[in-house]
PDB file of C-alpha atoms in Angstrom:
ATOM      1  CA  UNK A1159      29.524   1.837 -15.332  1.00  0.00           C
ATOM      2  CA  UNK A1160      27.761  -0.362 -17.918  1.00  0.00           C
ATOM      3  CA  UNK A1161      24.900  -0.933 -15.496  1.00  0.00           C
ATOM      4  CA  UNK A1162      24.630   2.782 -14.697  1.00  0.00           C
ATOM      5  CA  UNK A1163      24.707   3.632 -18.407  1.00  0.00           C
ATOM      6  CA  UNK A1164      21.995   1.064 -19.156  1.00  0.00           C
ATOM      7  CA  UNK A1165      19.700   2.493 -16.469  1.00  0.00           C
ATOM      8  CA  UNK A1166      20.465   6.015 -17.691  1.00  0.00           C
ATOM      9  CA  UNK A1167      19.526   5.106 -21.276  1.00  0.00           C
ATOM     10  CA  UNK A1168      16.383   3.313 -20.085  1.00  0.00           C
ATOM     11  CA  UNK A1169      15.243   6.373 -18.153  1.00  0.00           C
ATOM     12  CA  UNK A1170      16.031   8.659 -21.103  1.00  0.00           C
ATOM     13  CA  UNK A1171      13.930   6.511 -23.433  1.00  0.00           C
ATOM     14  CA  UNK A1172      11.083   6.441 -20.943  1.00  0.00           C
ATOM     15  CA  UNK A1173      11.208  10.231 -20.706  1.00  0.00           C
ATOM     16  CA  UNK A1174      11.150  10.646 -24.494  1.00  0.00           C
ATOM     17  CA  UNK A1175       8.170   8.315 -24.849  1.00  0.00           C
ATOM     18  CA  UNK A1176       6.281   9.832 -21.908  1.00  0.00           C
ATOM     19  CA  UNK A1177       4.760  13.199 -22.791  1.00  0.00           C
ATOM     20  CA  UNK A1178       3.976  13.905 -19.133  1.00  0.00           C
ATOM     21  CA  UNK A1179       7.671  13.787 -18.199  1.00  0.00           C
ATOM     22  CA  UNK A1180       8.661  15.959 -21.157  1.00  0.00           C
ATOM     23  CA  UNK A1181       6.014  18.555 -20.294  1.00  0.00           C
ATOM     24  CA  UNK A1182       7.280  18.852 -16.716  1.00  0.00           C
ATOM     25  CA  UNK A1183      10.698  19.908 -18.017  1.00  0.00           C
ATOM     26  CA  UNK A1184       9.434  22.552 -20.454  1.00  0.00           C
ATOM     27  CA  UNK A1185       6.352  23.856 -18.623  1.00  0.00           C
ATOM     28  CA  UNK A1186       8.088  26.030 -16.009  1.00  0.00           C
ATOM     29  CA  UNK A1187      10.521  27.805 -18.399  1.00  0.00           C
ATOM     30  CA  UNK A1188       7.611  28.528 -20.763  1.00  0.00           C
ATOM     31  CA  UNK A1189       5.514  29.938 -17.928  1.00  0.00           C
ATOM     32  CA  UNK A1190       8.466  32.043 -16.746  1.00  0.00           C
ATOM     33  CA  UNK A1191       8.947  33.457 -20.246  1.00  0.00           C
ATOM     34  CA  UNK A1192       5.237  34.195 -20.746  1.00  0.00           C
ATOM     35  CA  UNK A1193       4.819  35.918 -17.381  1.00  0.00           C
ATOM     36  CA  UNK A1194       8.013  37.964 -17.833  1.00  0.00           C
ATOM     37  CA  UNK A1195       6.935  39.025 -21.318  1.00  0.00           C
ATOM     38  CA  UNK A1196       3.317  39.846 -20.509  1.00  0.00           C
ATOM     39  CA  UNK A1197       3.822  41.637 -17.189  1.00  0.00           C
ATOM     40  CA  UNK A1198       6.127  44.632 -17.414  1.00  0.00           C
ATOM     41  CA  UNK A1199       5.539  46.513 -14.180  1.00  0.00           C
ATOM     42  CA  UNK A1200       8.409  48.709 -12.904  1.00  0.00           C
ATOM     43  CA  UNK A1201       7.446  47.828  -9.320  1.00  0.00           C
ATOM     44  CA  UNK A1202       8.143  44.124  -9.959  1.00  0.00           C
ATOM     45  CA  UNK A1203      11.759  43.106  -9.248  1.00  0.00           C
ATOM     46  CA  UNK A1204      13.871  42.175 -12.254  1.00  0.00           C
ATOM     47  CA  UNK A1205      13.648  38.464 -13.193  1.00  0.00           C
ATOM     48  CA  UNK A1206      11.187  37.822 -10.372  1.00  0.00           C
ATOM     49  CA  UNK A1207       9.037  35.423 -12.405  1.00  0.00           C
ATOM     50  CA  UNK A1208      12.052  33.561 -13.758  1.00  0.00           C
ATOM     51  CA  UNK A1209      13.479  32.982 -10.282  1.00  0.00           C
ATOM     52  CA  UNK A1210      10.019  32.101  -8.940  1.00  0.00           C
ATOM     53  CA  UNK A1211       9.329  29.452 -11.580  1.00  0.00           C
ATOM     54  CA  UNK A1212      12.885  28.138 -11.306  1.00  0.00           C
ATOM     55  CA  UNK A1213      12.262  27.495  -7.600  1.00  0.00           C
ATOM     56  CA  UNK A1214       8.932  25.826  -8.409  1.00  0.00           C
ATOM     57  CA  UNK A1215      10.617  23.661 -11.040  1.00  0.00           C
ATOM     58  CA  UNK A1216      13.313  22.502  -8.631  1.00  0.00           C
ATOM     59  CA  UNK A1217      10.799  21.899  -5.839  1.00  0.00           C
ATOM     60  CA  UNK A1218       8.472  19.774  -7.965  1.00  0.00           C
ATOM     61  CA  UNK A1219       9.970  18.162 -11.058  1.00  0.00           C
ATOM     62  CA  UNK A1220      12.940  16.132  -9.702  1.00  0.00           C
ATOM     63  CA  UNK A1221      10.927  15.043  -6.661  1.00  0.00           C
ATOM     64  CA  UNK A1222       7.918  13.860  -8.667  1.00  0.00           C
ATOM     65  CA  UNK A1223       9.908  12.160 -11.421  1.00  0.00           C
ATOM     66  CA  UNK A1224      12.285  10.251  -9.127  1.00  0.00           C
ATOM     67  CA  UNK A1225       9.501   9.024  -6.838  1.00  0.00           C
ATOM     68  CA  UNK A1226       7.374   8.017  -9.830  1.00  0.00           C
ATOM     69  CA  UNK A1227      10.208   6.193 -11.608  1.00  0.00           C
ATOM     70  CA  UNK A1228      11.291   4.164  -8.572  1.00  0.00           C
ATOM     71  CA  UNK A1229       7.743   3.260  -7.538  1.00  0.00           C
ATOM     72  CA  UNK A1230       6.838   2.289 -11.121  1.00  0.00           C
ATOM     73  CA  UNK A1231       9.822  -0.048 -11.403  1.00  0.00           C
ATOM     74  CA  UNK A1232       8.947  -1.566  -8.028  1.00  0.00           C
ATOM     75  CA  UNK A1233       5.322  -2.059  -9.084  1.00  0.00           C
ATOM     76  CA  UNK A1234       6.246  -3.689 -12.410  1.00  0.00           C
ATOM     77  CA  UNK A1235       8.877  -5.895 -10.735  1.00  0.00           C
ATOM     78  CA  UNK A1236      11.556  -4.395 -13.015  1.00  0.00           C
ATOM     79  CA  UNK A1237      13.938  -4.037 -10.095  1.00  0.00           C
ATOM     80  CA  UNK A1238      13.754  -7.748  -9.417  1.00  0.00           C
ATOM     81  CA  UNK A1239      14.871  -8.546 -12.955  1.00  0.00           C
ATOM     82  CA  UNK A1240      17.605  -5.906 -12.793  1.00  0.00           C
ATOM     83  CA  UNK A1241      18.835  -7.446  -9.551  1.00  0.00           C
ATOM     84  CA  UNK A1242      18.932 -10.901 -11.178  1.00  0.00           C
ATOM     85  CA  UNK A1243      20.964  -9.366 -14.007  1.00  0.00           C
ATOM     86  CA  UNK A1244      23.582  -8.187 -11.517  1.00  0.00           C
ATOM     87  CA  UNK A1245      22.538  -4.531 -11.336  1.00  0.00           C
ATOM     88  CA  UNK A1246      23.265  -3.214  -7.854  1.00  0.00           C
ATOM     89  CA  UNK A1247      20.826  -0.828  -6.120  1.00  0.00           C
ATOM     90  CA  UNK A1248      23.342   2.029  -6.153  1.00  0.00           C
ATOM     91  CA  UNK A1249      23.899   1.428  -9.903  1.00  0.00           C
ATOM     92  CA  UNK A1250      20.181   1.856 -10.399  1.00  0.00           C
ATOM     93  CA  UNK A1251      20.009   5.008  -8.279  1.00  0.00           C
ATOM     94  CA  UNK A1252      23.049   6.583  -9.968  1.00  0.00           C
ATOM     95  CA  UNK A1253      21.578   5.916 -13.393  1.00  0.00           C
ATOM     96  CA  UNK A1254      18.110   7.227 -12.683  1.00  0.00           C
ATOM     97  CA  UNK A1255      19.185  10.237 -10.590  1.00  0.00           C
ATOM     98  CA  UNK A1256      21.968  11.027 -13.053  1.00  0.00           C
ATOM     99  CA  UNK A1257      19.502  11.376 -15.926  1.00  0.00           C
ATOM    100  CA  UNK A1258      17.204  13.643 -13.919  1.00  0.00           C
ATOM    101  CA  UNK A1259      20.097  15.892 -12.841  1.00  0.00           C
ATOM    102  CA  UNK A1260      21.429  16.241 -16.385  1.00  0.00           C
ATOM    103  CA  UNK A1261      17.935  17.134 -17.587  1.00  0.00           C
ATOM    104  CA  UNK A1262      17.668  19.661 -14.739  1.00  0.00           C
ATOM    105  CA  UNK A1263      21.030  21.144 -15.748  1.00  0.00           C
ATOM    106  CA  UNK A1264      19.741  21.747 -19.283  1.00  0.00           C
ATOM    107  CA  UNK A1265      16.604  23.417 -17.940  1.00  0.00           C
ATOM    108  CA  UNK A1266      18.772  25.509 -15.593  1.00  0.00           C
ATOM    109  CA  UNK A1267      20.680  26.826 -18.607  1.00  0.00           C
ATOM    110  CA  UNK A1268      17.365  27.816 -20.218  1.00  0.00           C
ATOM    111  CA  UNK A1269      16.324  29.698 -17.071  1.00  0.00           C
ATOM    112  CA  UNK A1270      19.732  31.428 -16.958  1.00  0.00           C
ATOM    113  CA  UNK A1271      19.382  32.530 -20.589  1.00  0.00           C
ATOM    114  CA  UNK A1272      15.868  33.829 -19.926  1.00  0.00           C
ATOM    115  CA  UNK A1273      17.255  35.836 -17.001  1.00  0.00           C
ATOM    116  CA  UNK A1274      20.028  37.129 -19.286  1.00  0.00           C
ATOM    117  CA  UNK A1275      22.715  35.973 -16.882  1.00  0.00           C
ATOM    118  CA  UNK A1276      26.316  35.566 -17.986  1.00  0.00           C
ATOM    119  CA  UNK A1277      29.740  34.725 -16.634  1.00  0.00           C
ATOM    120  CA  UNK A1278      30.006  33.811 -12.971  1.00  0.00           C
ATOM    121  CA  UNK A1279      26.409  34.845 -12.313  1.00  0.00           C
ATOM    122  CA  UNK A1280      25.215  32.163 -14.723  1.00  0.00           C
ATOM    123  CA  UNK A1281      27.578  29.602 -13.186  1.00  0.00           C
ATOM    124  CA  UNK A1282      26.347  30.418  -9.666  1.00  0.00           C
ATOM    125  CA  UNK A1283      22.705  30.285 -10.757  1.00  0.00           C
ATOM    126  CA  UNK A1284      23.068  26.869 -12.430  1.00  0.00           C
ATOM    127  CA  UNK A1285      25.124  25.479  -9.538  1.00  0.00           C
ATOM    128  CA  UNK A1286      22.487  26.500  -6.964  1.00  0.00           C
ATOM    129  CA  UNK A1287      19.690  25.031  -9.083  1.00  0.00           C
ATOM    130  CA  UNK A1288      21.555  21.740  -9.426  1.00  0.00           C
ATOM    131  CA  UNK A1289      22.356  21.626  -5.718  1.00  0.00           C
ATOM    132  CA  UNK A1290      18.684  22.080  -4.877  1.00  0.00           C
ATOM    133  CA  UNK A1291      17.767  19.496  -7.539  1.00  0.00           C
ATOM    134  CA  UNK A1292      19.920  16.987  -5.640  1.00  0.00           C
ATOM    135  CA  UNK A1293      17.871  17.716  -2.499  1.00  0.00           C
ATOM    136  CA  UNK A1294      14.614  17.201  -4.425  1.00  0.00           C
ATOM    137  CA  UNK A1295      15.923  13.999  -6.020  1.00  0.00           C
ATOM    138  CA  UNK A1296      16.865  12.539  -2.626  1.00  0.00           C
ATOM    139  CA  UNK A1297      13.461  13.423  -1.209  1.00  0.00           C
ATOM    140  CA  UNK A1298      11.793  11.825  -4.230  1.00  0.00           C
ATOM    141  CA  UNK A1299      13.915   8.695  -3.784  1.00  0.00           C
ATOM    142  CA  UNK A1300      12.761   8.416  -0.149  1.00  0.00           C
ATOM    143  CA  UNK A1301       9.126   8.593  -1.251  1.00  0.00           C
ATOM    144  CA  UNK A1302       9.740   6.079  -4.047  1.00  0.00           C
ATOM    145  CA  UNK A1303      11.353   3.579  -1.674  1.00  0.00           C
ATOM    146  CA  UNK A1304       8.477   3.794   0.814  1.00  0.00           C
ATOM    147  CA  UNK A1305       5.684   3.643  -1.797  1.00  0.00           C
ATOM    148  CA  UNK A1306       4.111   0.324  -2.729  1.00  0.00           C
ATOM    149  CA  UNK A1307       3.139   1.436  -6.244  1.00  0.00           C
ATOM    150  CA  UNK A1308       3.140   4.413  -8.571  1.00  0.00           C
ATOM    151  CA  UNK A1309      -0.315   5.566  -7.510  1.00  0.00           C
ATOM    152  CA  UNK A1310       0.607   5.755  -3.841  1.00  0.00           C
ATOM    153  CA  UNK A1311       3.889   7.501  -4.726  1.00  0.00           C
ATOM    154  CA  UNK A1312       2.038  10.169  -6.701  1.00  0.00           C
ATOM    155  CA  UNK A1313      -0.491  10.651  -3.918  1.00  0.00           C
ATOM    156  CA  UNK A1314       2.309  11.203  -1.396  1.00  0.00           C
ATOM    157  CA  UNK A1315       4.785  13.102  -3.576  1.00  0.00           C
ATOM    158  CA  UNK A1316       2.367  15.663  -5.043  1.00  0.00           C
ATOM    159  CA  UNK A1317       1.422  17.481  -1.796  1.00  0.00           C
ATOM    160  CA  UNK A1318       5.032  17.380  -0.583  1.00  0.00           C
ATOM    161  CA  UNK A1319       6.238  18.824  -3.895  1.00  0.00           C
ATOM    162  CA  UNK A1320       3.596  21.560  -3.737  1.00  0.00           C
ATOM    163  CA  UNK A1321       4.715  22.493  -0.218  1.00  0.00           C
ATOM    164  CA  UNK A1322       8.357  22.889  -1.261  1.00  0.00           C
ATOM    165  CA  UNK A1323       7.383  24.711  -4.458  1.00  0.00           C
ATOM    166  CA  UNK A1324       4.759  27.107  -3.095  1.00  0.00           C
ATOM    167  CA  UNK A1325       6.006  27.938   0.410  1.00  0.00           C
ATOM    168  CA  UNK A1326       8.775  30.257  -0.928  1.00  0.00           C
ATOM    169  CA  UNK A1327       6.154  32.100  -2.985  1.00  0.00           C
ATOM    170  CA  UNK A1328       3.515  32.350  -0.245  1.00  0.00           C
ATOM    171  CA  UNK A1329       6.037  33.240   2.471  1.00  0.00           C
ATOM    172  CA  UNK A1330       6.444  36.647   0.823  1.00  0.00           C
ATOM    173  CA  UNK A1331       2.977  37.495   2.134  1.00  0.00           C
ATOM    174  CA  UNK A1332       3.069  35.750   5.522  1.00  0.00           C
ATOM    175  CA  UNK A1333       5.777  36.203   8.151  1.00  0.00           C
ATOM    176  CA  UNK A1334       4.852  33.042  10.062  1.00  0.00           C
ATOM    177  CA  UNK A1335       5.066  30.968   6.896  1.00  0.00           C
ATOM    178  CA  UNK A1336       8.364  32.636   6.084  1.00  0.00           C
ATOM    179  CA  UNK A1337       9.829  31.465   9.400  1.00  0.00           C
ATOM    180  CA  UNK A1338       8.922  27.880   8.507  1.00  0.00           C
ATOM    181  CA  UNK A1339      10.055  28.285   4.909  1.00  0.00           C
ATOM    182  CA  UNK A1340      13.503  29.438   6.004  1.00  0.00           C
ATOM    183  CA  UNK A1341      14.319  25.797   6.723  1.00  0.00           C
ATOM    184  CA  UNK A1342      13.463  24.746   3.136  1.00  0.00           C
ATOM    185  CA  UNK A1343      16.106  24.560   0.431  1.00  0.00           C
ATOM    186  CA  UNK A1344      13.704  26.141  -2.081  1.00  0.00           C
ATOM    187  CA  UNK A1345      13.245  29.164   0.178  1.00  0.00           C
ATOM    188  CA  UNK A1346      17.015  29.599   0.520  1.00  0.00           C
ATOM    189  CA  UNK A1347      17.377  29.368  -3.228  1.00  0.00           C
ATOM    190  CA  UNK A1348      15.032  32.353  -3.528  1.00  0.00           C
ATOM    191  CA  UNK A1349      17.067  34.178  -0.879  1.00  0.00           C
ATOM    192  CA  UNK A1350      20.231  33.705  -2.931  1.00  0.00           C
ATOM    193  CA  UNK A1351      18.589  34.759  -6.186  1.00  0.00           C
ATOM    194  CA  UNK A1352      17.020  37.815  -4.601  1.00  0.00           C
ATOM    195  CA  UNK A1353      20.184  39.005  -2.856  1.00  0.00           C
ATOM    196  CA  UNK A1354      22.822  41.359  -4.149  1.00  0.00           C
ATOM    197  CA  UNK A1355      25.439  39.508  -6.263  1.00  0.00           C
ATOM    198  CA  UNK A1356      28.180  40.737  -3.930  1.00  0.00           C
ATOM    199  CA  UNK A1357      26.353  39.629  -0.761  1.00  0.00           C
ATOM    200  CA  UNK A1358      27.467  36.546   1.152  1.00  0.00           C
ATOM    201  CA  UNK A1359      25.511  33.368   0.404  1.00  0.00           C
ATOM    202  CA  UNK A1360      27.197  31.250   3.079  1.00  0.00           C
ATOM    203  CA  UNK A1361      24.155  31.005   5.389  1.00  0.00           C
ATOM    204  CA  UNK A1362      21.570  29.999   2.740  1.00  0.00           C
ATOM    205  CA  UNK A1363      24.102  27.639   1.174  1.00  0.00           C
ATOM    206  CA  UNK A1364      24.661  25.935   4.538  1.00  0.00           C
ATOM    207  CA  UNK A1365      20.895  25.483   4.970  1.00  0.00           C
ATOM    208  CA  UNK A1366      20.649  23.912   1.497  1.00  0.00           C
ATOM    209  CA  UNK A1367      23.532  21.548   2.317  1.00  0.00           C
ATOM    210  CA  UNK A1368      21.857  20.723   5.645  1.00  0.00           C
ATOM    211  CA  UNK A1369      18.678  19.780   3.739  1.00  0.00           C
ATOM    212  CA  UNK A1370      20.703  17.485   1.498  1.00  0.00           C
ATOM    213  CA  UNK A1371      22.422  15.887   4.499  1.00  0.00           C
ATOM    214  CA  UNK A1372      19.099  15.262   6.264  1.00  0.00           C
ATOM    215  CA  UNK A1373      17.495  13.784   3.133  1.00  0.00           C
ATOM    216  CA  UNK A1374      20.547  11.601   2.542  1.00  0.00           C
ATOM    217  CA  UNK A1375      20.383  10.192   6.082  1.00  0.00           C
ATOM    218  CA  UNK A1376      16.630   9.599   5.733  1.00  0.00           C
ATOM    219  CA  UNK A1377      17.162   7.837   2.415  1.00  0.00           C
ATOM    220  CA  UNK A1378      19.805   5.552   3.910  1.00  0.00           C
ATOM    221  CA  UNK A1379      17.432   4.673   6.742  1.00  0.00           C
ATOM    222  CA  UNK A1380      14.559   4.133   4.298  1.00  0.00           C
ATOM    223  CA  UNK A1381      16.702   1.971   2.059  1.00  0.00           C
ATOM    224  CA  UNK A1382      17.877  -0.166   4.982  1.00  0.00           C
ATOM    225  CA  UNK A1383      14.291  -0.675   6.096  1.00  0.00           C
ATOM    226  CA  UNK A1384      12.510  -1.144   2.764  1.00  0.00           C
ATOM    227  CA  UNK A1385      15.192  -1.685   0.104  1.00  0.00           C
ATOM    228  CA  UNK A1386      14.480  -1.373  -3.627  1.00  0.00           C
ATOM    229  CA  UNK A1387      13.373  -4.925  -4.252  1.00  0.00           C
ATOM    230  CA  UNK A1388      10.535  -5.076  -1.722  1.00  0.00           C
TER     231      UNK A1388
END
């Protein structure tokens, strides 16, 4: 637990010092608030912009930050020193992913407040956002493990993040794209948010869990092949 806490604190300090990381956490809620405030069209579904930017946040931010953090530590040989200090790879991953998920939880609360959710609706909203953040974090970890340096991680993670963030939005206008997007956890998150509160969410929830399971298996395979100290 000391090792996990140390990595957690390290990542928190890096985030505070890095304006780019801080901006990624506040940009999407600000955009959701501005769009909701400026555009008041009765034909637009309630909280559409908030749910849309929440999906974009989950699809991009955890993925980009995890892949960048792991690849940066690999590039700067930080992982080698951590390993010499007795920090296990899973300690490192728990610490770095734990910080990102807690930060995502705080942003999820902001989105829920913007959407004026309360009670069990707020709990369900935050839980779904965190579940999808886990999927994004695992995908980002896979990219970070395979990347040789931070530049290559960014080059690979950015288009993947854009796909998972924008496909749910664009699939509203294209049926073929919607069929593909139905396999994405971000698309299923939009399905849950856009459905009636009393409707069953079992199917989209199972697809989200299937995404997590697939990413977890891929990460295990990537870790066995490349490791964190390569």
